[in-house]
Amino acid sequence: MIKDNKRRQCVKNHFEERIRHLAVKKATVLPPELQAVAAKEVEEKFPRDASYIRVVNRCSVTSRPRGTVERYRLSRIVWRHLADYNKLSSVQKAIW
Amino acid sequence: MKVQISYNLFQRSVLLKYKGSSCGFHQSTILRTDSEGKQNSKGKENSTGSQRDKVSAAKTKSKTDRANIKKEAAVPHSAKLEAAQKRLQALLKEFPQEETIETKINLVRPKSKLQKKKADKISAIEAAAKGVADVLKGSNEKDAVKQELLARVQVAERGLPAYDKEELLGAITGLKARVRQEEENKRKAEEAIKAKEVEKAAAVKQKFGEKKGDEGKKFERRAGAYQAGKTRLFEAEPLGIFIDSQGKPILTPSGLKSGMATWDAAKERALQMCVLSLPANGFEEMIQWTEQGKLWKFPIDNEYGLEEEHNVGFHEHIFLEPHLEPWCPKSGPVRHFMELVCVGLSKNPWLTIEEKKRHILWFKDYFTEKIDLLKETHAVDEAAADQLTKPLEIEQ
């Protein structure tokens, strides 16, 4: 959980610049030399954790990396537990 | 207790005569008992002497009686009786009649030894003291001497001086006076000592204070430590612990600062805890969290935190090309790229205008950095390059 927190902090600090460099890197309109330079800069200038892809939305209760319901920020197990005890608003057992 | 021993003696002697040979009762025992009784008694000497004589007489008589008994063994009964009667009468005459001897018999009774001792001692020593006092007859000092002697004797024996009331009071006051005097003497002595020390210090100071340089200072420090009279508290230089270099006191919101950051923080927190009222119930807790920003405000609004954006019109978000005009070349790959950027930003609902502007202007700075590369690749011609690199005028 702490690692994830660090990554989020890194993203907060560097992502703005990194995405601009990325935009230059991916812009086929611009000359390829410039693209290459931009690509190189993206790799060297910024830490890898500056990418938001590396951030994981963990469960708030159990810190489970997989199976999270994003709206509630909970893992499926915790989500189901709360739903069974009627703690989640407007959540109901599906029947049709 | 008065005991008539004569009668007892008589009885026993009579018994002896009758029983004599048959019982085999030894006469010496009876004699012993009689003698014991006599020893304990504090009677007259005459009586004891007479008794002893009579005892010896009885002894002899008893012996003679034994002999007689043997002789009379053959005599018939009536004759014996007569003989006995005669002897009785003779004996009665010899013994003193109605002589009572007072004897002190020591019965066992609880007696206090102290009383006995005291009684004895007082009697002996006091008598002696009195005798001594009597010797000094005719002088006025007699009574005084006697009293003194008695007092001393009593002190020695009992440990309790027999004071009169006046004497007691006088003694007490005398004690008090003595104590006061002693204290005064002590004080005087101490003062004298102090005065001496002061004189010494002054002398030393005088002597060595005249020396120049460090030595004089040294002695000043040592010798001038004690100065008679006042103590001066505020004359020395302050140490400057709690004051800044500028002379202001170092103050935190709570108080003075120590040099330890963690300590200060902990102290601040502790004070805040005292002042802050902890939430009494869940509602107050939720209020606290909402104010801190931990809890969303209900009913949920997606645009919480973006209140200023309400004032900004949609045209500023969509029409971003005015931001390109001063610097961006009108044709070429750069222009193409920047227009794409603008289109992308116009479709972005989450960024503020400021953020969009910043985004665009960042590219200007980036291209000015890479202008040489752009020239080489012919993405930008010279005029455009100049236009790009030209610094923007600050619009207000």
XYZ file of C-alpha atoms in Angstrom:
492
model
C 0.000 0.000 0.000
C 2.920 2.331 0.752
C 4.478 1.679 -2.610
C 1.257 2.554 -4.286
C 1.110 5.716 -2.282
C 4.623 6.646 -3.400
C 3.703 6.067 -6.988
C 0.691 8.280 -6.683
C 2.877 10.986 -5.251
C 5.276 10.631 -8.134
C 2.470 10.846 -10.614
C 1.208 13.965 -8.932
C 4.615 15.591 -9.236
C 5.758 14.584 -12.729
C 2.835 13.473 -14.814
C 1.940 16.861 -16.258
C 5.314 17.243 -17.910
C 5.632 13.641 -18.833
C 2.358 13.551 -20.745
C 3.455 16.539 -22.804
C 6.704 14.826 -23.654
C 4.671 11.774 -24.508
C 2.457 13.840 -26.758
C 5.482 15.049 -28.718
C 6.795 11.494 -28.845
C 3.577 10.187 -30.347
C 2.913 13.077 -32.728
C 3.519 11.649 -36.215
C 2.904 15.123 -37.623
C 6.163 16.374 -36.125
C 9.555 15.370 -37.585
C 10.734 11.945 -36.378
C 13.984 13.333 -35.047
C 12.039 15.417 -32.613
C 9.947 12.410 -31.711
C 13.078 10.376 -30.989
C 14.459 13.100 -28.787
C 11.176 13.342 -26.934
C 11.085 9.556 -26.440
C 14.551 9.576 -25.039
C 13.641 12.358 -22.663
C 10.596 10.507 -21.434
C 12.754 7.545 -20.502
C 15.608 9.406 -18.913
C 14.117 12.491 -17.418
C 11.237 10.966 -15.542
C 11.026 8.031 -13.160
C 8.958 5.136 -14.230
C 6.521 5.707 -11.370
C 5.506 8.978 -13.001
C 3.179 6.965 -15.194
C -0.361 6.595 -14.004
C -0.560 3.107 -15.405
C 1.618 1.862 -12.575
C -0.868 3.109 -9.986
C -3.179 0.368 -8.667
C -6.585 1.026 -7.243
C -6.458 -1.161 -4.204
C -9.224 -2.007 -1.822
C -9.534 0.572 0.931
C -10.159 -2.030 3.573
C -8.029 -5.022 2.636
C -5.590 -3.485 0.093
C -6.435 -6.186 -2.402
C -4.951 -5.210 -5.780
C -7.335 -7.220 -7.891
C -11.083 -7.503 -7.977
C -11.891 -3.986 -6.835
C -15.160 -2.312 -7.479
C -13.897 1.089 -8.513
C -16.889 3.138 -7.527
C -16.758 1.944 -3.939
C -12.982 1.567 -3.717
C -13.492 -1.865 -2.195
C -12.532 -5.390 -3.145
C -15.316 -7.648 -4.250
C -15.233 -9.638 -1.025
C -15.603 -6.602 1.233
C -18.143 -5.170 -1.135
C -20.245 -8.294 -0.954
C -19.953 -8.409 2.819
C -21.238 -4.862 3.192
C -23.932 -5.352 0.629
C -25.203 -8.402 2.490
C -25.532 -6.322 5.658
C -27.298 -3.567 3.775
C -24.540 -1.013 4.239
C -24.289 -0.006 0.588
C -26.952 2.366 -0.529
C -29.255 1.169 -3.307
C -27.407 -2.112 -3.677
C -29.699 -5.062 -4.000
C -29.465 -8.687 -4.936
C -29.993 -9.001 -8.676
C -33.098 -10.831 -9.729
C -34.648 -10.773 -13.087
C 1.914 -13.994 116.071
C 2.126 -15.063 119.600
C 2.823 -18.679 120.209
C 2.870 -20.406 123.507
C 5.867 -22.599 123.010
C 6.071 -23.690 126.560
C 2.865 -25.574 126.306
C 3.897 -27.219 123.096
C 7.183 -28.240 124.599
C 5.430 -29.622 127.519
C 3.073 -31.575 125.364
C 5.824 -33.096 123.345
C 7.868 -33.992 126.308
C 4.872 -35.686 127.832
C 4.220 -37.574 124.650
C 7.785 -38.714 124.613
C 7.500 -40.126 128.058
C 4.450 -42.077 127.200
C 5.534 -43.296 123.868
C 9.237 -43.286 124.386
C 10.351 -46.826 123.735
C 7.437 -48.054 121.692
C 7.314 -45.380 118.959
C 11.011 -44.838 118.777
C 10.474 -41.082 118.252
C 13.749 -39.305 118.167
C 13.995 -36.444 120.529
C 16.462 -34.356 118.586
C 13.865 -33.416 115.974
C 11.644 -31.804 118.486
C 14.517 -29.907 119.836
C 15.409 -28.649 116.397
C 11.930 -27.280 115.785
C 12.039 -25.473 119.035
C 15.396 -23.932 118.245
C 14.185 -22.783 114.792
C 11.269 -21.022 116.275
C 13.573 -19.291 118.680
C 15.988 -18.190 116.003
C 13.245 -16.469 113.973
C 11.898 -14.634 116.918
C 13.178 -11.282 117.990
C 12.328 -11.747 121.553
C 14.216 -10.923 124.634
C 17.501 -12.560 125.259
C 16.503 -13.715 128.639
C 13.623 -15.699 127.397
C 15.688 -17.384 124.722
C 18.434 -18.195 127.139
C 16.008 -19.597 129.612
C 14.377 -21.624 126.956
C 17.654 -23.018 125.813
C 18.494 -23.989 129.321
C 15.153 -25.616 129.662
C 15.640 -27.391 126.395
C 18.950 -28.723 127.570
C 17.252 -29.590 130.815
C 14.536 -31.322 128.865
C 17.231 -33.155 126.943
C 18.899 -34.363 130.038
C 15.602 -35.167 131.551
C 14.493 -37.035 128.583
C 17.657 -39.111 128.800
C 17.063 -39.702 132.448
C 13.489 -40.464 131.647
C 14.616 -43.093 129.192
C 16.605 -44.719 131.896
C 13.683 -44.422 134.233
C 11.409 -45.836 131.628
C 13.531 -48.902 131.399
C 13.453 -49.240 135.115
C 9.731 -48.717 135.268
C 9.057 -51.203 132.597
C 8.399 -53.781 135.172
C 6.242 -51.429 137.397
C 2.451 -51.955 137.220
C 0.022 -49.406 135.588
C -1.342 -47.524 138.581
C 2.078 -46.825 139.872
C 3.103 -45.539 136.480
C 0.241 -43.101 136.442
C 1.168 -41.686 139.779
C 4.750 -41.299 138.728
C 3.660 -39.494 135.606
C 1.489 -37.079 137.472
C 4.313 -36.220 139.771
C 6.618 -35.523 136.866
C 4.006 -33.345 135.233
C 3.693 -31.211 138.257
C 7.423 -30.849 138.573
C 7.712 -29.811 134.965
C 4.927 -27.306 135.246
C 6.634 -25.619 138.117
C 9.908 -25.351 136.265
C 8.540 -23.846 133.075
C 7.683 -20.130 133.155
C 3.970 -19.716 133.134
C 2.186 -17.541 130.735
C 5.225 -16.441 128.981
C 4.360 -15.334 125.574
C 7.094 -14.832 123.074
C 6.454 -12.635 120.198
C 7.835 -14.005 117.078
C 7.894 -12.537 113.698
C 7.033 -15.169 111.238
C 7.850 -14.242 107.702
C 4.743 -14.876 105.765
C 5.079 -14.612 102.006
C 3.734 -11.227 100.914
C 4.465 -9.076 97.821
C 6.841 -6.316 98.785
C 8.261 -3.631 96.454
C 11.998 -3.822 96.465
C 12.352 -0.183 95.449
C 10.408 0.981 98.423
C 12.483 -1.131 100.615
C 15.682 0.185 99.040
C 14.586 3.785 99.143
C 13.398 3.503 102.613
C 16.695 2.064 103.592
C 18.769 4.612 101.679
C 16.846 7.616 102.728
C 17.041 6.592 106.188
C 20.802 6.086 106.085
C 22.028 8.930 103.916
C 19.554 11.522 104.955
C 20.448 10.864 108.492
C 24.096 11.369 107.586
C 23.328 14.598 105.787
C 21.358 15.805 108.718
C 24.194 14.944 110.980
C 26.638 16.925 108.843
C 24.274 19.846 108.772
C 23.882 19.705 112.507
C 27.628 19.921 112.868
C 27.524 23.371 111.277
C 25.258 24.745 113.942
C 25.024 28.440 114.671
C 25.847 29.636 111.184
C 23.359 31.162 108.827
C 24.472 28.847 106.110
C 23.188 25.807 107.907
C 19.905 25.552 106.145
C 21.428 26.259 102.823
C 24.074 23.631 103.288
C 21.527 21.141 104.494
C 19.302 21.784 101.549
C 22.163 21.489 99.157
C 23.300 18.256 100.679
C 19.827 16.841 100.674
C 19.292 17.880 97.097
C 22.499 16.324 95.946
C 21.772 13.175 97.844
C 18.339 12.952 96.337
C 19.671 13.552 92.868
C 22.181 10.810 93.321
C 19.723 8.284 94.705
C 16.504 8.995 93.000
C 17.467 11.112 90.047
C 14.744 13.596 90.891
C 15.834 16.863 92.365
C 13.335 18.213 94.816
C 12.882 21.751 93.500
C 10.640 24.387 94.755
C 8.460 26.122 92.272
C 10.498 29.253 92.413
C 13.661 27.361 92.066
C 12.277 25.559 89.025
C 11.287 28.749 87.326
C 14.598 30.267 88.123
C 16.316 27.251 86.653
C 14.271 27.442 83.474
C 14.860 31.115 82.970
C 18.465 30.537 83.661
C 18.506 27.872 80.989
C 16.832 30.155 78.512
C 19.244 32.902 79.244
C 22.114 30.488 78.817
C 20.779 29.267 75.483
C 20.341 32.782 74.203
C 23.787 33.671 75.232
C 25.206 30.673 73.477
C 23.381 31.535 70.281
C 24.625 35.072 70.428
C 28.128 33.830 70.929
C 27.810 31.577 67.924
C 26.519 34.368 65.768
C 29.272 36.654 66.846
C 31.828 34.016 66.083
C 30.381 33.435 62.625
C 30.279 37.111 61.886
C 33.823 37.470 63.004
C 34.855 34.665 60.677
C 32.975 36.214 57.794
C 34.515 39.574 58.441
C 37.936 37.964 58.405
C 37.230 36.244 55.116
C 35.979 39.447 53.600
C 39.098 41.223 54.703
C 41.221 38.485 53.237
C 39.389 38.599 49.948
C 39.668 42.348 49.759
C 43.352 42.204 50.547
C 43.969 39.575 47.903
C 41.942 41.462 45.380
C 43.847 44.622 46.092
C 47.125 42.882 45.809
C 46.480 41.038 42.570
C 43.954 43.332 40.990
C 46.729 45.709 40.204
C 48.309 43.145 37.897
C 47.533 43.686 34.275
C 46.122 41.263 31.878
C 44.688 37.835 32.505
C 46.185 37.273 35.935
C 44.439 40.241 37.398
C 41.165 39.093 35.912
C 41.663 35.627 37.307
C 42.018 36.886 40.803
C 39.173 39.246 40.383
C 36.961 36.380 39.540
C 38.101 34.244 42.457
C 38.462 36.796 45.172
C 35.437 38.837 44.329
C 33.082 35.921 44.629
C 31.803 36.868 48.060
C 31.078 40.442 48.839
C 29.664 41.429 52.148
C 26.231 43.015 52.127
C 23.739 42.697 49.281
C 23.468 40.043 46.659
C 22.996 41.533 43.229
C 20.780 39.481 40.973
C 20.316 41.541 37.831
C 23.694 43.105 37.376
C 25.294 40.264 35.460
C 24.946 39.871 31.729
C 22.067 37.721 30.571
C 22.947 34.366 29.048
C 20.644 34.853 26.083
C 19.074 31.434 26.120
C 15.579 32.510 25.344
C 16.334 35.492 23.148
C 16.998 35.805 19.457
C 20.080 37.383 18.028
C 17.991 40.500 17.563
C 16.990 40.567 21.187
C 13.446 39.349 20.758
C 12.193 36.424 22.758
C 11.841 33.150 20.939
C 8.179 32.336 21.114
C 6.013 29.624 19.709
C 2.272 30.071 19.840
C 2.298 28.157 23.098
C 5.431 29.602 24.665
C 9.189 29.503 24.588
C 11.033 27.491 22.030
C 13.475 24.832 22.927
C 16.080 23.761 20.442
C 14.376 20.450 19.827
C 11.897 20.347 16.967
C 10.193 17.120 17.954
C 9.754 18.327 21.486
C 8.169 21.551 20.345
C 5.830 19.739 18.027
C 4.791 17.311 20.710
C 4.251 20.136 23.161
C 2.120 22.041 20.681
C 0.062 18.984 20.030
C -0.417 18.340 23.694
C -1.636 21.877 24.238
C -3.995 21.602 21.282
C -5.398 18.416 22.736
C -6.150 20.259 25.915
C -7.916 23.047 24.094
C -9.702 21.078 21.407
C -12.993 19.536 22.322
C -13.160 15.995 21.112
C -16.341 15.076 19.220
C -19.060 14.112 21.603
C -20.963 12.044 19.072
C -20.878 10.759 15.513
C -22.412 13.889 14.045
C -19.704 16.086 15.460
C -17.119 13.655 14.189
C -18.538 13.829 10.673
C -18.610 17.617 10.822
C -14.957 17.626 11.777
C -14.063 15.333 8.907
C -16.038 17.408 6.404
C -14.241 20.536 7.487
C -10.913 18.749 7.200
C -11.861 17.504 3.732
C -11.852 13.836 4.593
C -15.563 13.517 4.026
C -17.472 14.655 0.927
C -20.146 17.222 1.309
C -23.607 15.922 0.723
C -25.511 15.972 -1.553
C -22.665 14.953 -3.826
C -21.776 17.517 -6.490
C -19.145 16.621 -9.101
C -17.938 20.180 -9.273
C -16.929 20.581 -5.640
C -13.596 22.444 -5.596
C -14.274 24.050 -9.005
C -16.526 26.898 -7.887
C -14.610 29.538 -9.863
C -15.221 27.681 -13.095
C -18.868 28.617 -12.883
C -17.878 32.177 -13.787
C -15.861 31.107 -16.801
C -17.870 30.739 -20.069
C -17.640 27.702 -22.337
C -16.101 29.785 -25.184
C -12.907 30.179 -23.235
C -12.630 26.448 -22.931
C -13.308 25.727 -26.607
C -11.704 28.556 -28.517
C -8.078 28.196 -27.544
C -6.445 29.381 -30.779
C -6.009 32.928 -29.575
C -3.415 31.504 -27.218
C -1.384 30.315 -30.252
C -1.356 33.548 -32.164
C 1.655 35.488 -30.889
C 4.202 32.785 -31.276
C 3.026 29.812 -33.276
C 3.907 29.710 -37.031
C 0.887 29.838 -39.262
C 1.791 26.753 -41.254
C 3.968 23.783 -40.865
C 4.106 20.687 -38.657
C 4.323 22.775 -35.510
C 1.051 24.510 -36.278
C -0.569 21.219 -37.101
C 0.540 19.737 -33.817
C -0.624 22.711 -31.799
C -4.069 22.730 -33.364
C -4.447 19.079 -32.416
C -3.474 19.977 -28.909
C -6.099 22.716 -28.821
C -8.775 20.385 -30.117
C -7.902 17.885 -27.460
C -7.992 20.486 -24.695
C -11.308 21.855 -25.870
C -12.806 18.444 -25.378
C -11.389 18.138 -21.834
C -13.960 19.032 -19.160
C -11.761 18.434 -16.185
C -9.051 21.001 -16.675
C -9.408 24.637 -15.731
C -8.610 27.396 -18.173
C -5.457 28.196 -16.373
C -4.287 24.663 -16.719
C -5.071 24.682 -20.442
C -3.201 27.877 -21.021
C -0.252 26.523 -19.164
C -0.346 23.418 -21.274
C -0.184 25.357 -24.496
C 2.501 27.708 -23.365
C 4.653 24.875 -22.202
C 4.938 23.707 -25.790
C 6.161 27.118 -26.834
C 9.000 26.797 -24.300
C 9.712 23.261 -25.430
C 9.956 24.194 -29.094
C 12.206 27.121 -28.329
C 14.550 24.628 -26.645
C 14.505 22.334 -29.679
C 14.562 25.111 -32.283
C 17.887 24.024 -33.696
C 16.598 20.531 -34.329
C 13.467 21.952 -35.906
C 15.561 24.111 -38.261
C 17.697 21.177 -39.248
C 14.657 19.098 -40.072
C 13.104 22.050 -41.888
C 9.993 21.916 -39.749
C 10.389 25.603 -39.154
C 11.922 28.323 -41.411
C 13.949 31.231 -40.112
C 11.187 33.761 -39.772
C 8.963 31.321 -37.996
C 11.793 30.367 -35.759
C 12.303 33.964 -34.755
C 8.628 34.274 -34.131
C 8.652 31.168 -31.969
C 11.601 32.127 -29.870
C 10.436 35.630 -29.316
C 9.393 36.058 -25.647
C 5.748 36.783 -25.079
C 4.608 40.144 -23.908
C 2.931 39.965 -20.553
C -0.746 40.691 -21.108
C -2.589 42.177 -18.243
